[in-house]
Coordinates of C-alpha atoms and ligand atoms in Angstrom, one line a residue:
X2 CA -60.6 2.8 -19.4
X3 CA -57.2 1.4 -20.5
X4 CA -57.5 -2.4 -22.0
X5 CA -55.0 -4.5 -21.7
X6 CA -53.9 -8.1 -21.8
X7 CA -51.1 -10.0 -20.3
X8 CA -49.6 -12.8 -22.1
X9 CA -46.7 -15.6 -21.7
X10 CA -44.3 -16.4 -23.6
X11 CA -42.7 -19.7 -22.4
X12 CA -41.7 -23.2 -24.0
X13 CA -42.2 -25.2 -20.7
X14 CA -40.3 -28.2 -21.9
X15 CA -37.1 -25.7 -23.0
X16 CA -36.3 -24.4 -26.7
X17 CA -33.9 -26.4 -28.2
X18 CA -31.5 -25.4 -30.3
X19 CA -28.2 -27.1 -31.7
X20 CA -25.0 -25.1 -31.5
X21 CA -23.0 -26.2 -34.2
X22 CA -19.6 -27.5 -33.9
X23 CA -17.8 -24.1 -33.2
X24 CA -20.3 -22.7 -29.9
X25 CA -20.9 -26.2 -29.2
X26 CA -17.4 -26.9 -28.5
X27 CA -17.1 -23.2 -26.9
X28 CA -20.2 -25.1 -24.1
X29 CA -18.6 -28.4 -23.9
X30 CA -15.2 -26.7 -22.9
X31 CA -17.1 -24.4 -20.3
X32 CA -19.0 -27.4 -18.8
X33 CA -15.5 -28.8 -18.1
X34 CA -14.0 -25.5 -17.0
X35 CA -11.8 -24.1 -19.5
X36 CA -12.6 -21.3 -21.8
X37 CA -11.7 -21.7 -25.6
X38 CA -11.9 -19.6 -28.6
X39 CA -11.3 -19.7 -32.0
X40 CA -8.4 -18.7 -34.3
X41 CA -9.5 -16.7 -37.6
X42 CA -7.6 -17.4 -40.8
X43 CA -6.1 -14.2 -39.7
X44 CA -4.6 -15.2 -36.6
X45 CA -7.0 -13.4 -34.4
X46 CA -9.2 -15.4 -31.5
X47 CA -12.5 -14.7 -31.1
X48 CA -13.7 -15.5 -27.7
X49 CA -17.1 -16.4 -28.1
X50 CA -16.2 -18.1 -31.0
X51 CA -18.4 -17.6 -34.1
X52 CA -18.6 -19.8 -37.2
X53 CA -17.4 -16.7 -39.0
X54 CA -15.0 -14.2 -39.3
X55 CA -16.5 -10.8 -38.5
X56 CA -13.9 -8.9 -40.2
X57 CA -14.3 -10.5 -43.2
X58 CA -17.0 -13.3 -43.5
X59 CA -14.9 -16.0 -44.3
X60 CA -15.3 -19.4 -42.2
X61 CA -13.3 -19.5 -38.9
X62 CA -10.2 -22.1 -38.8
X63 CA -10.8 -25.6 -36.5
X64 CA -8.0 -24.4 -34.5
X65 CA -9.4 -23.5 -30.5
X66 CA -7.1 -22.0 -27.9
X67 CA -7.1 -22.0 -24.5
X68 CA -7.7 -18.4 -23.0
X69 CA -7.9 -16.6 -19.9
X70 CA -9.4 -17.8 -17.3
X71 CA -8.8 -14.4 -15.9
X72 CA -9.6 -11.3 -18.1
X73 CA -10.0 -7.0 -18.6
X74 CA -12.8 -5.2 -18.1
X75 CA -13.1 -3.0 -21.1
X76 CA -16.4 -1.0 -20.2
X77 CA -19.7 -2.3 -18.0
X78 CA -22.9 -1.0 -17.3
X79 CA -24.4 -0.7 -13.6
X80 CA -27.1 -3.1 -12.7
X81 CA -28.5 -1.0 -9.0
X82 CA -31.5 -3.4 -9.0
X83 CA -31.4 -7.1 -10.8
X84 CA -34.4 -8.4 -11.9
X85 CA -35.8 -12.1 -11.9
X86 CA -33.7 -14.0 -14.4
X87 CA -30.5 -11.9 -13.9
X88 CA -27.1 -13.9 -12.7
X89 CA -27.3 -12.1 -9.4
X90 CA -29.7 -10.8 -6.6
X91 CA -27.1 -7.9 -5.4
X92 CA -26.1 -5.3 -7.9
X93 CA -23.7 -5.7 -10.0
X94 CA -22.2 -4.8 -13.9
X95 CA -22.4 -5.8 -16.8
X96 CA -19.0 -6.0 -18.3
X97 CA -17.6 -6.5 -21.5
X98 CA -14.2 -8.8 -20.5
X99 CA -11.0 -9.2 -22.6
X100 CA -10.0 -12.6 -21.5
X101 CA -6.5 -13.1 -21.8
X102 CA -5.1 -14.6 -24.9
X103 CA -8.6 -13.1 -26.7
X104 CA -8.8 -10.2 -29.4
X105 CA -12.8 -10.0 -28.8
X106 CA -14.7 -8.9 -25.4
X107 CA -17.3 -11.5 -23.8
X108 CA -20.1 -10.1 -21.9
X109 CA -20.6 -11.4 -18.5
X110 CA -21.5 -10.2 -14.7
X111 CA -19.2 -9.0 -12.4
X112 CA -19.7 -8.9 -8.6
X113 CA -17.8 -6.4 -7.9
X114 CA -19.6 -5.4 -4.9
X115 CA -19.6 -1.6 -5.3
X116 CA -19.9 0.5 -8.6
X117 CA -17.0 2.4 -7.0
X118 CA -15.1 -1.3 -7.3
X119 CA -15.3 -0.9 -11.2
X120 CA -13.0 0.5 -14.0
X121 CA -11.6 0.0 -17.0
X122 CA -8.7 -2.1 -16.6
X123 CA -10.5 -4.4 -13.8
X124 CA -8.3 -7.4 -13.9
X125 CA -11.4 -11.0 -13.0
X126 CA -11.5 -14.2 -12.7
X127 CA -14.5 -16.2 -13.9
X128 CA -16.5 -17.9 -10.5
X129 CA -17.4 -21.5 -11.8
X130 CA -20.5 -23.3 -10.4
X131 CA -19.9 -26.2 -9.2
X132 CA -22.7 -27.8 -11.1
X133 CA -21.8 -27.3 -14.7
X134 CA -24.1 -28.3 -17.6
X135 CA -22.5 -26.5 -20.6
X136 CA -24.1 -22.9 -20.4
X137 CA -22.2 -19.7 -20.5
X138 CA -24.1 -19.4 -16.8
X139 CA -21.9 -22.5 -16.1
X140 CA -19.6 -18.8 -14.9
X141 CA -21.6 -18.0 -12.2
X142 CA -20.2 -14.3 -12.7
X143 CA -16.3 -12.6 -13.2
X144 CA -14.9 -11.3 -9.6
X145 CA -12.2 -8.8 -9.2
X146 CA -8.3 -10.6 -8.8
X147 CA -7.2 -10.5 -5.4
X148 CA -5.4 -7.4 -5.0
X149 CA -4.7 -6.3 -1.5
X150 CA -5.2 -8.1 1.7
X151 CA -5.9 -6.5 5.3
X152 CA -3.4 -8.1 7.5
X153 CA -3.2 -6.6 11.5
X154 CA 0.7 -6.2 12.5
X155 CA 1.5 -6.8 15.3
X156 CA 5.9 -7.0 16.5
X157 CA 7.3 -7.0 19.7
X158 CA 11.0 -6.7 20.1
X159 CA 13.6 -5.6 22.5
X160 CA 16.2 -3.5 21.5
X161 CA 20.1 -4.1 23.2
X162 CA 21.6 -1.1 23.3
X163 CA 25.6 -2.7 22.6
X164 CA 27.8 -1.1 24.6
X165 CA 28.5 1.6 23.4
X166 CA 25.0 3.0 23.3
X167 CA 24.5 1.4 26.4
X168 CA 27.4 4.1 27.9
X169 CA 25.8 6.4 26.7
X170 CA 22.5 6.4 27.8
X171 CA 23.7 5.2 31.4
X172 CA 24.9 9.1 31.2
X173 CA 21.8 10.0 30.0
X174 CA 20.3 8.4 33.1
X175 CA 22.2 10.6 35.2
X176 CA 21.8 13.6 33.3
X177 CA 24.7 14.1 31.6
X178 CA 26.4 13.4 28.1
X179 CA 29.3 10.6 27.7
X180 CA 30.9 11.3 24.4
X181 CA 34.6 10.0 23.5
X182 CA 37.6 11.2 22.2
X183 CA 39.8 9.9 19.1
X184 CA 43.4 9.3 20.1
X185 CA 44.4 10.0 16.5
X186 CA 42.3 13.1 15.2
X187 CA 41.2 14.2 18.8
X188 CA 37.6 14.3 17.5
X189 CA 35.4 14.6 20.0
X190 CA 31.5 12.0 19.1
X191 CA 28.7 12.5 20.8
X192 CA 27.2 9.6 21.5
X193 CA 29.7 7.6 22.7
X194 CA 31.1 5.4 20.2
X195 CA 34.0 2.4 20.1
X196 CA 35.5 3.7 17.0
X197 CA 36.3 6.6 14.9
X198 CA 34.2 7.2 11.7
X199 CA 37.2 8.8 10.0
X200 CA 40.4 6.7 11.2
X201 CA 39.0 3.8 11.6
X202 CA 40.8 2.7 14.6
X203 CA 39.2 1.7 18.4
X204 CA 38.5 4.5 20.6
X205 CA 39.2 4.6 24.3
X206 CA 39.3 8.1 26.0
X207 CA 35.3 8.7 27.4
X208 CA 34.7 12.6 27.7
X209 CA 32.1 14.1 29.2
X210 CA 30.2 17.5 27.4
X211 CA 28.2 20.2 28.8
X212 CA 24.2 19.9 28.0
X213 CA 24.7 23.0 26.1
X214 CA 25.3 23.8 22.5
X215 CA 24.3 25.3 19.5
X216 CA 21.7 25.3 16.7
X217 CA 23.5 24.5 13.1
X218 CA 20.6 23.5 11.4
X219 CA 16.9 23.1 12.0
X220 CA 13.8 21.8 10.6
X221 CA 9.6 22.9 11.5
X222 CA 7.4 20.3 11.2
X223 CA 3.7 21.1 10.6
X224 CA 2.6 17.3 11.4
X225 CA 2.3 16.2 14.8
X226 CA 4.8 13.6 16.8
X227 CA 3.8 12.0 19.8
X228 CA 7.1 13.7 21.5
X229 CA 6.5 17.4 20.3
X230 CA 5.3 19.8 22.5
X231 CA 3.7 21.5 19.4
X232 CA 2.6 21.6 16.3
X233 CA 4.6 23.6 14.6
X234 CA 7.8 22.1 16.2
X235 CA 11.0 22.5 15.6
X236 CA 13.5 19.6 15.2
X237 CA 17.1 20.4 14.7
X238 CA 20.9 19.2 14.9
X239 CA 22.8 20.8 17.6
X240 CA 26.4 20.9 18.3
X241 CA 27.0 20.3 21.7
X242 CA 30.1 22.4 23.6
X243 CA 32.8 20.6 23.3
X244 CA 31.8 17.9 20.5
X245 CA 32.5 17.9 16.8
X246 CA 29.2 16.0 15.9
X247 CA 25.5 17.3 16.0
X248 CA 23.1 15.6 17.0
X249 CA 19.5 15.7 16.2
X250 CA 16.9 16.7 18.6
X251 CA 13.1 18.3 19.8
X252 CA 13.8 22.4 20.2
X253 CA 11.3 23.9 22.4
X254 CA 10.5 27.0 25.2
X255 CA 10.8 29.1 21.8
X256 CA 8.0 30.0 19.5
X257 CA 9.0 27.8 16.2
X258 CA 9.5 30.9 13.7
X259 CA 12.3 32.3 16.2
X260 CA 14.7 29.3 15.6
X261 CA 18.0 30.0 14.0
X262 CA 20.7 29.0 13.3
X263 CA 23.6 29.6 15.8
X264 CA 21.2 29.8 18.5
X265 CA 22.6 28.4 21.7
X266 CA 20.3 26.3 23.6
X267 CA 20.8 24.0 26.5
X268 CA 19.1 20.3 27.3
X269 CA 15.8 20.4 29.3
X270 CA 15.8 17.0 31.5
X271 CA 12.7 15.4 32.5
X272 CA 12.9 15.7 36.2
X273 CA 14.8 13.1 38.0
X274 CA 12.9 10.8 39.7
X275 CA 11.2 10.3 36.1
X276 CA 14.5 9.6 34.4
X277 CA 14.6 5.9 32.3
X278 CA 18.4 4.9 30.4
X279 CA 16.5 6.2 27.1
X280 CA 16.7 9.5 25.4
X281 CA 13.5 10.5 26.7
X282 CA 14.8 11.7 29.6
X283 CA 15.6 15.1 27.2
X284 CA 12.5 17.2 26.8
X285 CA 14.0 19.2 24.3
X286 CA 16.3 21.4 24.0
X287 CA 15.6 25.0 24.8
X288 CA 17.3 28.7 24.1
X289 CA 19.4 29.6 27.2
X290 CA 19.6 33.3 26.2
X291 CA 22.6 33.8 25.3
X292 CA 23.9 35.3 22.1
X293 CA 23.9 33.3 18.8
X294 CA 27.5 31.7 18.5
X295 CA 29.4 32.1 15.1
X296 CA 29.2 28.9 12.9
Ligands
LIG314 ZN1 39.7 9.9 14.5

């Protein structure tokens, strides 16, 4: 038979106790909101303040500083189930904080929500009660700084083509390519565009070019886009007959590790009655079977 014998230990009217002028001021500024700490002769703050100097034992100065309110977690211990008496009824840590402006931790609760929410480094805040009496529970606990928000984005816009572009795609509409031709170095731009890149000066003559061409440089993409047939897909610039541009575009109809360059490969329209002035009316572009062109 085991004996045993539970007792109390409780003072029912409170244990009273007188702070002193150093931890009593440390109270009086945390009943008002404000957290203080104390300067040693040596020019360090101790935050809670002591009557003494640690490092050496010699009495602190009367000089108090203002610190944090926010702070550092330097290390902290897991609480997975509080217990009666404890600052909250969810788990949370116990966490030795560097408030900022201090050269000494304080040890305080942090709701943190999740031990995967903690780590060195933590940058709180203290949460104040609203009733303060001059306790350190007068901060309820420390909470993680705001650090990211979750905001949904939502943008609707219409894009004007100019008029230029808008030329252009009117071709595409019809299935075919409406390029231009630079009075002065006879380049030929694919899309159509109202000036030249390299003279500078306003363009005028339209051209149209075959929806053939060739491959001078490709790309294959292992991740997946919406307008690939495929993953791997192949994206690539090609030069189309008759222009002096590339432009990029989807290659497909061709398995992606037979791509090459100097390929020759021809524009695969959506069928007609499908056709919108955008670029999706081009599939892709896909080998026409021909031999590879010189570069
Ligand atoms: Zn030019």
């Amino acid at each position: 038979m085991t004996l045993e014998a539970r007792h109390v230990l409780e003072f029912p009217g409170g244990y009273t106790r007188t702070t002193g002028p150093v931890i009593g001021r440390f109270l009086t500024e945390l009943r008002d909101g404000r957290l203080v700490g104390v300067r040693t002769a040596g020019g360090r703050t101790l935050v809670p303040p002591l009557e003494y100097d640690p490092g050496t034992g010699d009495a602190v100065t009367g000089d108090f500083v203002e610190v944090g309110p926010a702070g550092t977690v330097e290390s902290w211990s897991w609480v997975h189930a509080p217990r009666a008496g404890h600052p909250l009824d969810r788990p949370f840590a116990w966490a030795l904080i560097r408030l900022d402006g201090a050269d000494t931790s304080l040890v305080h609760a942090v709701d943190a929500g999740d031990v995967k929410a903690m780590r060195p480094g933590l940058r709180v805040r203290p949460r104040w009660r609203a009733e303060r009496t001059g306790q350190i529970t007068d901060i309820e606990s420390f909470v993680p700084e705001v650090t990211r928000i979750v905001s949904p984005v939502r943008t609707e816009y219409v894009l004007k083509p100019g008029l230029a572009l808008a030329r252009f795609l009117e071709g595409v509409a019809a299935g075919v390519f409406v390029g231009c031709r630079c009075g002065s170095c006879h380049k030929v731009y694919v899309p159509y565009r109202l000036s030249c890149p390299e003279c500078g000066i306003a363009i005028t003559e339209e051209v149209e070019v075959p929806d053939t061409g060739t491959i001078t440089t490709f790309a294959i993409n292992n991740l997946p886009d919406p307008r690939a047939p495929e993953v791997p897909f192949v994206s690539a610039y090609v030069l189309l007959d008759g222009s002096d541009v590339p432009m990029i575009t989807l290659v497909g109809g061709v398995a992606a590790h037979e791509v090459r360059q100097g390929m020759r490969v021809r524009a695969v329209w959506v069928p007609e009655e499908e056709r919108t002035a955008s670029m999706a009316n081009i599939k892709w572009f896909a080998p026409t079977g021909e031999p590879d062109a010189e570069l």
